[in-house]
Amino acid sequence: MSRAGRWLADRWAVGVALLVLGYLLLPVAVVAGLSLNRPASRLSYDFHEFTLDNWRNPCASADMCDAVVRSVQIGFLATVASTVLGTLMAFALARHRFRGRSTVNVLIFLPMATPELVMGTSLLALFVSAGVPQGFWTVVIAHVMFCVSFVVVTVKARLAGMDRRLEEAAMDLYASEWQTFRRITLPLALPGIVAAALLAFSLSFDDFIITNFNAGTTVTFPMYVWGAAQRGIPPQVNVIGTAMFAIALLLVLFTTIRTSRSVRRSLSG
């Protein structure tokens, strides 16, 4: 085999991974490009003219910004609640043996496997039968219900990949259970918890079907985009999408770097 053939054979997996990553990021690149576009008309999505006006004035439509703020509020509340509940459930399922553990593991996957249409109509029937008016808080409750499963699965996968010997070594060095959790377990699990929180926020911010059934008169960002599609989506929508992706990427990088430094300090100290 030639030298070039050996080089390709050694790196084909990396090349395939880069191609798949590029394919996944292609829609994000298109949205970022359209955020710098001045369309020829409200119903045109072709790149017509470069402009920074969309970024200078992202709230050209007051209704859109109100919907964005409302989606951020709902996403924040749903993320906090689902991350706390899901993380506690993940630790219980990964670290403890109890009766019904396998049943709970199966039930965790049901919200993920249930079609959103079925879940949305079921929640609507529940709220109506209970006499709960649809609005902001019913959307928050609905989002928490389906976000918890994703948090549990993500955090549980992180806990399964952790080396328990590091915690045992810390306790052998006379660290208490709380000190071991704070200085070893939590820093090691933090990337998974942050990833789960970001996933929960993304799912909540992006959800349309379940929200549409339980929102009442509340208008979130996806519902605004759906309504605006009939009369022309403003280019500022692409600005919001690009900004959300950039913020999520920066948070992941910041958390990963900080966690790596914290773990190195803990192990060296």
PDB file of C-alpha atoms in Angstrom:
ATOM      1  CA  MET A   1       0.000   0.000   0.000  1.00  0.00           C
ATOM      2  CA  SER A   2       1.292   3.430  -0.897  1.00  0.00           C
ATOM      3  CA  ARG A   3       1.999   6.137   1.629  1.00  0.00           C
ATOM      4  CA  ALA A   4      -1.070   8.112   0.530  1.00  0.00           C
ATOM      5  CA  GLY A   5      -3.222   4.982   0.842  1.00  0.00           C
ATOM      6  CA  ARG A   6      -1.982   4.333   4.384  1.00  0.00           C
ATOM      7  CA  TRP A   7      -2.664   7.978   5.316  1.00  0.00           C
ATOM      8  CA  LEU A   8      -6.238   7.690   4.013  1.00  0.00           C
ATOM      9  CA  ALA A   9      -6.762   4.343   5.721  1.00  0.00           C
ATOM     10  CA  ASP A  10      -5.660   5.778   9.066  1.00  0.00           C
ATOM     11  CA  ARG A  11      -7.880   8.851   8.804  1.00  0.00           C
ATOM     12  CA  TRP A  12     -10.990   7.702   6.941  1.00  0.00           C
ATOM     13  CA  ALA A  13     -13.058   7.684  10.134  1.00  0.00           C
ATOM     14  CA  VAL A  14     -12.104  11.297  10.853  1.00  0.00           C
ATOM     15  CA  GLY A  15     -13.006  12.261   7.291  1.00  0.00           C
ATOM     16  CA  VAL A  16     -16.420  10.616   7.524  1.00  0.00           C
ATOM     17  CA  ALA A  17     -17.035  12.293  10.881  1.00  0.00           C
ATOM     18  CA  LEU A  18     -16.177  15.696   9.402  1.00  0.00           C
ATOM     19  CA  LEU A  19     -18.513  15.104   6.467  1.00  0.00           C
ATOM     20  CA  VAL A  20     -21.376  14.155   8.790  1.00  0.00           C
ATOM     21  CA  LEU A  21     -20.661  17.155  11.020  1.00  0.00           C
ATOM     22  CA  GLY A  22     -20.643  19.453   8.005  1.00  0.00           C
ATOM     23  CA  TYR A  23     -23.959  17.986   6.846  1.00  0.00           C
ATOM     24  CA  LEU A  24     -25.489  18.608  10.281  1.00  0.00           C
ATOM     25  CA  LEU A  25     -24.206  22.184  10.445  1.00  0.00           C
ATOM     26  CA  LEU A  26     -25.256  23.082   6.896  1.00  0.00           C
ATOM     27  CA  PRO A  27     -28.742  24.315   7.931  1.00  0.00           C
ATOM     28  CA  VAL A  28     -27.153  26.452  10.650  1.00  0.00           C
ATOM     29  CA  ALA A  29     -24.830  28.008   8.073  1.00  0.00           C
ATOM     30  CA  VAL A  30     -27.802  28.755   5.811  1.00  0.00           C
ATOM     31  CA  VAL A  31     -29.696  30.427   8.664  1.00  0.00           C
ATOM     32  CA  ALA A  32     -26.612  32.477   9.589  1.00  0.00           C
ATOM     33  CA  GLY A  33     -26.240  33.561   5.962  1.00  0.00           C
ATOM     34  CA  LEU A  34     -29.895  34.554   5.698  1.00  0.00           C
ATOM     35  CA  SER A  35     -29.543  36.653   8.845  1.00  0.00           C
ATOM     36  CA  LEU A  36     -27.242  38.907   6.777  1.00  0.00           C
ATOM     37  CA  ASN A  37     -29.640  39.078   3.848  1.00  0.00           C
ATOM     38  CA  ARG A  38     -32.027  41.777   2.706  1.00  0.00           C
ATOM     39  CA  PRO A  39     -34.684  39.779   0.810  1.00  0.00           C
ATOM     40  CA  ALA A  40     -36.227  41.106  -2.351  1.00  0.00           C
ATOM     41  CA  SER A  41     -39.686  40.619  -0.816  1.00  0.00           C
ATOM     42  CA  ARG A  42     -41.242  39.237   2.365  1.00  0.00           C
ATOM     43  CA  LEU A  43     -42.043  35.966   0.600  1.00  0.00           C
ATOM     44  CA  SER A  44     -38.545  35.554  -0.895  1.00  0.00           C
ATOM     45  CA  TYR A  45     -35.901  33.417   0.799  1.00  0.00           C
ATOM     46  CA  ASP A  46     -33.117  33.822  -1.773  1.00  0.00           C
ATOM     47  CA  PHE A  47     -29.962  35.719  -0.875  1.00  0.00           C
ATOM     48  CA  HIS A  48     -30.534  39.125  -2.464  1.00  0.00           C
ATOM     49  CA  GLU A  49     -28.328  41.724  -0.784  1.00  0.00           C
ATOM     50  CA  PHE A  50     -25.832  41.751   2.105  1.00  0.00           C
ATOM     51  CA  THR A  51     -26.864  43.871   5.089  1.00  0.00           C
ATOM     52  CA  LEU A  52     -26.257  44.226   8.811  1.00  0.00           C
ATOM     53  CA  ASP A  53     -29.576  45.939   9.453  1.00  0.00           C
ATOM     54  CA  ASN A  54     -31.140  42.716  10.687  1.00  0.00           C
ATOM     55  CA  TRP A  55     -28.549  42.477  13.474  1.00  0.00           C
ATOM     56  CA  ARG A  56     -28.695  46.198  14.252  1.00  0.00           C
ATOM     57  CA  ASN A  57     -32.455  46.067  14.719  1.00  0.00           C
ATOM     58  CA  PRO A  58     -33.450  42.515  15.707  1.00  0.00           C
ATOM     59  CA  CYS A  59     -36.722  43.748  17.228  1.00  0.00           C
ATOM     60  CA  ALA A  60     -38.082  45.349  14.079  1.00  0.00           C
ATOM     61  CA  SER A  61     -41.243  43.386  14.827  1.00  0.00           C
ATOM     62  CA  ALA A  62     -42.358  44.015  18.406  1.00  0.00           C
ATOM     63  CA  ASP A  63     -44.625  40.955  18.373  1.00  0.00           C
ATOM     64  CA  MET A  64     -41.673  38.736  17.455  1.00  0.00           C
ATOM     65  CA  CYS A  65     -39.522  39.984  20.324  1.00  0.00           C
ATOM     66  CA  ASP A  66     -42.395  39.531  22.764  1.00  0.00           C
ATOM     67  CA  ALA A  67     -42.749  35.942  21.549  1.00  0.00           C
ATOM     68  CA  VAL A  68     -38.997  35.372  21.906  1.00  0.00           C
ATOM     69  CA  VAL A  69     -38.988  36.691  25.478  1.00  0.00           C
ATOM     70  CA  ARG A  70     -41.959  34.491  26.319  1.00  0.00           C
ATOM     71  CA  SER A  71     -40.254  31.429  24.837  1.00  0.00           C
ATOM     72  CA  VAL A  72     -37.074  32.188  26.793  1.00  0.00           C
ATOM     73  CA  GLN A  73     -39.066  32.508  30.026  1.00  0.00           C
ATOM     74  CA  ILE A  74     -40.872  29.221  29.417  1.00  0.00           C
ATOM     75  CA  GLY A  75     -37.640  27.519  28.359  1.00  0.00           C
ATOM     76  CA  PHE A  76     -35.777  28.756  31.448  1.00  0.00           C
ATOM     77  CA  LEU A  77     -38.439  27.572  33.887  1.00  0.00           C
ATOM     78  CA  ALA A  78     -38.859  24.242  32.115  1.00  0.00           C
ATOM     79  CA  THR A  79     -35.087  23.743  31.948  1.00  0.00           C
ATOM     80  CA  VAL A  80     -34.508  24.437  35.646  1.00  0.00           C
ATOM     81  CA  ALA A  81     -37.330  22.164  36.775  1.00  0.00           C
ATOM     82  CA  SER A  82     -36.559  19.314  34.369  1.00  0.00           C
ATOM     83  CA  THR A  83     -32.794  19.483  34.991  1.00  0.00           C
ATOM     84  CA  VAL A  84     -33.193  19.273  38.766  1.00  0.00           C
ATOM     85  CA  LEU A  85     -35.748  16.464  38.616  1.00  0.00           C
ATOM     86  CA  GLY A  86     -33.981  14.611  35.802  1.00  0.00           C
ATOM     87  CA  THR A  87     -30.551  14.790  37.440  1.00  0.00           C
ATOM     88  CA  LEU A  88     -31.877  13.410  40.728  1.00  0.00           C
ATOM     89  CA  MET A  89     -33.654  10.618  38.856  1.00  0.00           C
ATOM     90  CA  ALA A  90     -30.515   9.833  36.845  1.00  0.00           C
ATOM     91  CA  PHE A  91     -28.389   9.521  40.002  1.00  0.00           C
ATOM     92  CA  ALA A  92     -31.013   7.274  41.587  1.00  0.00           C
ATOM     93  CA  LEU A  93     -31.220   5.023  38.527  1.00  0.00           C
ATOM     94  CA  ALA A  94     -27.460   4.885  37.928  1.00  0.00           C
ATOM     95  CA  ARG A  95     -26.214   4.536  41.495  1.00  0.00           C
ATOM     96  CA  HIS A  96     -28.909   2.648  43.412  1.00  0.00           C
ATOM     97  CA  ARG A  97     -30.723  -0.666  43.178  1.00  0.00           C
ATOM     98  CA  PHE A  98     -34.392  -0.673  44.141  1.00  0.00           C
ATOM     99  CA  ARG A  99     -37.581  -2.540  43.354  1.00  0.00           C
ATOM    100  CA  GLY A 100     -39.165  -1.378  40.120  1.00  0.00           C
ATOM    101  CA  ARG A 101     -35.945   0.104  38.753  1.00  0.00           C
ATOM    102  CA  SER A 102     -36.294  -1.619  35.384  1.00  0.00           C
ATOM    103  CA  THR A 103     -39.926  -0.468  35.119  1.00  0.00           C
ATOM    104  CA  VAL A 104     -38.896   3.127  35.796  1.00  0.00           C
ATOM    105  CA  ASN A 105     -36.226   2.867  33.090  1.00  0.00           C
ATOM    106  CA  VAL A 106     -38.902   1.810  30.595  1.00  0.00           C
ATOM    107  CA  LEU A 107     -41.307   4.539  31.680  1.00  0.00           C
ATOM    108  CA  ILE A 108     -38.587   7.166  31.243  1.00  0.00           C
ATOM    109  CA  PHE A 109     -38.513   6.443  27.509  1.00  0.00           C
ATOM    110  CA  LEU A 110     -42.288   6.731  27.008  1.00  0.00           C
ATOM    111  CA  PRO A 111     -42.413  10.552  26.659  1.00  0.00           C
ATOM    112  CA  MET A 112     -39.551  10.331  24.156  1.00  0.00           C
ATOM    113  CA  ALA A 113     -41.292   7.640  22.113  1.00  0.00           C
ATOM    114  CA  THR A 114     -44.798   9.091  22.313  1.00  0.00           C
ATOM    115  CA  PRO A 115     -45.778  11.197  19.256  1.00  0.00           C
ATOM    116  CA  GLU A 116     -46.058  14.870  20.126  1.00  0.00           C
ATOM    117  CA  LEU A 117     -49.576  14.972  18.714  1.00  0.00           C
ATOM    118  CA  VAL A 118     -50.701  12.294  21.159  1.00  0.00           C
ATOM    119  CA  MET A 119     -48.953  13.938  24.099  1.00  0.00           C
ATOM    120  CA  GLY A 120     -50.311  17.378  23.219  1.00  0.00           C
ATOM    121  CA  THR A 121     -53.924  16.200  22.955  1.00  0.00           C
ATOM    122  CA  SER A 122     -53.585  14.084  26.123  1.00  0.00           C
ATOM    123  CA  LEU A 123     -52.302  17.038  28.124  1.00  0.00           C
ATOM    124  CA  LEU A 124     -55.042  19.242  26.709  1.00  0.00           C
ATOM    125  CA  ALA A 125     -57.669  16.709  27.803  1.00  0.00           C
ATOM    126  CA  LEU A 126     -56.048  16.536  31.252  1.00  0.00           C
ATOM    127  CA  PHE A 127     -56.041  20.315  31.723  1.00  0.00           C
ATOM    128  CA  VAL A 128     -59.602  20.690  30.439  1.00  0.00           C
ATOM    129  CA  SER A 129     -60.956  17.909  32.664  1.00  0.00           C
ATOM    130  CA  ALA A 130     -59.140  19.427  35.661  1.00  0.00           C
ATOM    131  CA  GLY A 131     -60.526  22.865  34.889  1.00  0.00           C
ATOM    132  CA  VAL A 132     -57.081  24.420  34.397  1.00  0.00           C
ATOM    133  CA  PRO A 133     -57.142  27.374  31.951  1.00  0.00           C
ATOM    134  CA  GLN A 134     -54.620  27.054  29.127  1.00  0.00           C
ATOM    135  CA  GLY A 135     -51.850  29.618  29.138  1.00  0.00           C
ATOM    136  CA  PHE A 136     -48.276  30.277  30.206  1.00  0.00           C
ATOM    137  CA  TRP A 137     -48.119  27.818  33.098  1.00  0.00           C
ATOM    138  CA  THR A 138     -49.786  24.939  31.297  1.00  0.00           C
ATOM    139  CA  VAL A 139     -47.097  25.275  28.623  1.00  0.00           C
ATOM    140  CA  VAL A 140     -44.384  25.202  31.307  1.00  0.00           C
ATOM    141  CA  ILE A 141     -45.879  22.060  32.871  1.00  0.00           C
ATOM    142  CA  ALA A 142     -46.161  20.368  29.471  1.00  0.00           C
ATOM    143  CA  HIS A 143     -42.554  21.188  28.594  1.00  0.00           C
ATOM    144  CA  VAL A 144     -41.250  19.885  31.921  1.00  0.00           C
ATOM    145  CA  MET A 145     -43.051  16.598  31.346  1.00  0.00           C
ATOM    146  CA  PHE A 146     -41.272  15.770  28.097  1.00  0.00           C
ATOM    147  CA  CYS A 147     -37.923  17.426  28.920  1.00  0.00           C
ATOM    148  CA  VAL A 148     -37.363  15.324  32.052  1.00  0.00           C
ATOM    149  CA  SER A 149     -36.885  12.146  30.015  1.00  0.00           C
ATOM    150  CA  PHE A 150     -34.173  13.697  27.857  1.00  0.00           C
ATOM    151  CA  VAL A 151     -32.375  15.010  30.943  1.00  0.00           C
ATOM    152  CA  VAL A 152     -32.459  11.612  32.636  1.00  0.00           C
ATOM    153  CA  VAL A 153     -31.070   9.800  29.597  1.00  0.00           C
ATOM    154  CA  THR A 154     -28.300  12.362  29.031  1.00  0.00           C
ATOM    155  CA  VAL A 155     -27.128  12.581  32.643  1.00  0.00           C
ATOM    156  CA  LYS A 156     -27.403   8.828  33.127  1.00  0.00           C
ATOM    157  CA  ALA A 157     -25.144   8.241  30.119  1.00  0.00           C
ATOM    158  CA  ARG A 158     -22.572  10.599  31.628  1.00  0.00           C
ATOM    159  CA  LEU A 159     -22.721   8.828  34.995  1.00  0.00           C
ATOM    160  CA  ALA A 160     -22.298   5.436  33.322  1.00  0.00           C
ATOM    161  CA  GLY A 161     -19.020   6.612  31.778  1.00  0.00           C
ATOM    162  CA  MET A 162     -17.546   7.962  35.012  1.00  0.00           C
ATOM    163  CA  ASP A 163     -14.745   6.126  36.801  1.00  0.00           C
ATOM    164  CA  ARG A 164     -16.009   5.279  40.297  1.00  0.00           C
ATOM    165  CA  ARG A 165     -12.436   4.686  41.431  1.00  0.00           C
ATOM    166  CA  LEU A 166     -11.865   8.445  41.542  1.00  0.00           C
ATOM    167  CA  GLU A 167     -14.620   8.818  44.125  1.00  0.00           C
ATOM    168  CA  GLU A 168     -13.332   5.834  46.067  1.00  0.00           C
ATOM    169  CA  ALA A 169      -9.821   7.302  46.059  1.00  0.00           C
ATOM    170  CA  ALA A 170     -11.130  10.612  47.402  1.00  0.00           C
ATOM    171  CA  MET A 171     -12.935   8.860  50.249  1.00  0.00           C
ATOM    172  CA  ASP A 172      -9.838   6.783  50.977  1.00  0.00           C
ATOM    173  CA  LEU A 173      -8.054  10.111  51.466  1.00  0.00           C
ATOM    174  CA  TYR A 174     -10.589  10.958  54.216  1.00  0.00           C
ATOM    175  CA  ALA A 175     -12.904  13.122  52.132  1.00  0.00           C
ATOM    176  CA  SER A 176     -16.474  13.110  53.376  1.00  0.00           C
ATOM    177  CA  GLU A 177     -19.352  12.089  51.119  1.00  0.00           C
ATOM    178  CA  TRP A 178     -20.273  15.743  50.578  1.00  0.00           C
ATOM    179  CA  GLN A 179     -16.662  16.718  49.782  1.00  0.00           C
ATOM    180  CA  THR A 180     -16.379  13.808  47.350  1.00  0.00           C
ATOM    181  CA  PHE A 181     -19.594  14.795  45.637  1.00  0.00           C
ATOM    182  CA  ARG A 182     -18.686  18.490  45.455  1.00  0.00           C
ATOM    183  CA  ARG A 183     -15.079  18.127  44.328  1.00  0.00           C
ATOM    184  CA  ILE A 184     -15.134  14.890  42.295  1.00  0.00           C
ATOM    185  CA  THR A 185     -18.596  13.648  41.336  1.00  0.00           C
ATOM    186  CA  LEU A 186     -20.213  16.971  40.444  1.00  0.00           C
ATOM    187  CA  PRO A 187     -17.333  18.316  38.295  1.00  0.00           C
ATOM    188  CA  LEU A 188     -17.187  15.024  36.403  1.00  0.00           C
ATOM    189  CA  ALA A 189     -20.965  14.920  35.903  1.00  0.00           C
ATOM    190  CA  LEU A 190     -21.295  18.641  35.160  1.00  0.00           C
ATOM    191  CA  PRO A 191     -20.708  18.396  31.369  1.00  0.00           C
ATOM    192  CA  GLY A 192     -23.553  15.888  31.132  1.00  0.00           C
ATOM    193  CA  ILE A 193     -25.811  18.039  33.299  1.00  0.00           C
ATOM    194  CA  VAL A 194     -25.064  21.147  31.248  1.00  0.00           C
ATOM    195  CA  ALA A 195     -25.596  19.219  28.019  1.00  0.00           C
ATOM    196  CA  ALA A 196     -28.924  17.957  29.355  1.00  0.00           C
ATOM    197  CA  ALA A 197     -29.961  21.487  30.364  1.00  0.00           C
ATOM    198  CA  LEU A 198     -29.063  22.876  26.941  1.00  0.00           C
ATOM    199  CA  LEU A 199     -30.956  20.040  25.275  1.00  0.00           C
ATOM    200  CA  ALA A 200     -33.998  20.674  27.470  1.00  0.00           C
ATOM    201  CA  PHE A 201     -33.930  24.389  26.717  1.00  0.00           C
ATOM    202  CA  SER A 202     -33.595  23.742  22.996  1.00  0.00           C
ATOM    203  CA  LEU A 203     -36.505  21.299  23.007  1.00  0.00           C
ATOM    204  CA  SER A 204     -38.654  23.709  24.997  1.00  0.00           C
ATOM    205  CA  PHE A 205     -37.743  26.751  22.906  1.00  0.00           C
ATOM    206  CA  ASP A 206     -38.339  24.844  19.671  1.00  0.00           C
ATOM    207  CA  ASP A 207     -41.542  22.999  20.544  1.00  0.00           C
ATOM    208  CA  PHE A 208     -44.646  23.831  18.528  1.00  0.00           C
ATOM    209  CA  ILE A 209     -47.111  20.912  18.522  1.00  0.00           C
ATOM    210  CA  ILE A 210     -47.483  20.367  22.277  1.00  0.00           C
ATOM    211  CA  THR A 211     -47.360  24.121  22.885  1.00  0.00           C
ATOM    212  CA  ASN A 212     -50.032  24.794  20.286  1.00  0.00           C
ATOM    213  CA  PHE A 213     -52.474  22.478  22.058  1.00  0.00           C
ATOM    214  CA  ASN A 214     -51.896  23.911  25.540  1.00  0.00           C
ATOM    215  CA  ALA A 215     -50.949  27.567  25.032  1.00  0.00           C
ATOM    216  CA  GLY A 216     -54.392  29.143  24.930  1.00  0.00           C
ATOM    217  CA  THR A 217     -53.770  32.763  23.939  1.00  0.00           C
ATOM    218  CA  THR A 218     -50.042  32.575  24.765  1.00  0.00           C
ATOM    219  CA  VAL A 219     -47.855  33.039  21.668  1.00  0.00           C
ATOM    220  CA  THR A 220     -44.351  31.569  21.710  1.00  0.00           C
ATOM    221  CA  PHE A 221     -41.610  32.080  19.143  1.00  0.00           C
ATOM    222  CA  PRO A 222     -42.365  28.903  17.096  1.00  0.00           C
ATOM    223  CA  MET A 223     -46.054  29.820  17.042  1.00  0.00           C
ATOM    224  CA  TYR A 224     -45.179  33.319  15.853  1.00  0.00           C
ATOM    225  CA  VAL A 225     -43.012  31.910  13.041  1.00  0.00           C
ATOM    226  CA  TRP A 226     -45.806  29.552  11.993  1.00  0.00           C
ATOM    227  CA  GLY A 227     -48.284  32.403  11.873  1.00  0.00           C
ATOM    228  CA  ALA A 228     -45.863  34.734  10.087  1.00  0.00           C
ATOM    229  CA  ALA A 229     -45.108  32.118   7.389  1.00  0.00           C
ATOM    230  CA  GLN A 230     -48.436  32.897   5.766  1.00  0.00           C
ATOM    231  CA  ARG A 231     -47.583  36.555   5.215  1.00  0.00           C
ATOM    232  CA  GLY A 232     -43.782  36.400   5.023  1.00  0.00           C
ATOM    233  CA  ILE A 233     -41.257  35.567   7.749  1.00  0.00           C
ATOM    234  CA  PRO A 234     -39.153  38.606   8.747  1.00  0.00           C
ATOM    235  CA  PRO A 235     -35.366  38.134   8.307  1.00  0.00           C
ATOM    236  CA  GLN A 236     -34.878  38.918  12.000  1.00  0.00           C
ATOM    237  CA  VAL A 237     -36.080  35.374  12.706  1.00  0.00           C
ATOM    238  CA  ASN A 238     -32.761  34.133  11.287  1.00  0.00           C
ATOM    239  CA  VAL A 239     -30.934  36.526  13.616  1.00  0.00           C
ATOM    240  CA  ILE A 240     -32.654  34.965  16.632  1.00  0.00           C
ATOM    241  CA  GLY A 241     -31.830  31.452  15.422  1.00  0.00           C
ATOM    242  CA  THR A 242     -28.164  32.287  14.792  1.00  0.00           C
ATOM    243  CA  ALA A 243     -27.823  34.047  18.148  1.00  0.00           C
ATOM    244  CA  MET A 244     -29.344  31.099  20.038  1.00  0.00           C
ATOM    245  CA  PHE A 245     -26.945  28.671  18.349  1.00  0.00           C
ATOM    246  CA  ALA A 246     -23.931  30.885  19.087  1.00  0.00           C
ATOM    247  CA  ILE A 247     -24.896  31.296  22.747  1.00  0.00           C
ATOM    248  CA  ALA A 248     -25.372  27.541  23.183  1.00  0.00           C
ATOM    249  CA  LEU A 249     -22.010  26.843  21.541  1.00  0.00           C
ATOM    250  CA  LEU A 250     -20.211  29.348  23.781  1.00  0.00           C
ATOM    251  CA  LEU A 251     -21.847  27.878  26.894  1.00  0.00           C
ATOM    252  CA  VAL A 252     -20.733  24.369  25.949  1.00  0.00           C
ATOM    253  CA  LEU A 253     -17.161  25.494  25.296  1.00  0.00           C
ATOM    254  CA  PHE A 254     -17.009  27.519  28.505  1.00  0.00           C
ATOM    255  CA  THR A 255     -18.382  24.689  30.630  1.00  0.00           C
ATOM    256  CA  THR A 256     -16.094  22.078  29.069  1.00  0.00           C
ATOM    257  CA  ILE A 257     -12.970  24.181  29.583  1.00  0.00           C
ATOM    258  CA  ARG A 258     -13.898  25.135  33.126  1.00  0.00           C
ATOM    259  CA  THR A 259     -14.767  21.551  34.071  1.00  0.00           C
ATOM    260  CA  SER A 260     -11.482  20.216  32.662  1.00  0.00           C
ATOM    261  CA  ARG A 261      -9.512  22.755  34.673  1.00  0.00           C
ATOM    262  CA  SER A 262     -11.511  22.016  37.831  1.00  0.00           C
ATOM    263  CA  VAL A 263     -10.949  18.277  37.515  1.00  0.00           C
ATOM    264  CA  ARG A 264      -7.214  18.747  36.926  1.00  0.00           C
ATOM    265  CA  ARG A 265      -6.950  20.964  40.011  1.00  0.00           C
ATOM    266  CA  SER A 266      -8.895  18.468  42.099  1.00  0.00           C
ATOM    267  CA  LEU A 267      -6.738  15.541  41.014  1.00  0.00           C
ATOM    268  CA  SER A 268      -3.477  17.439  41.440  1.00  0.00           C
ATOM    269  CA  GLY A 269      -4.520  18.866  44.804  1.00  0.00           C
TER     270      GLY A 269
END
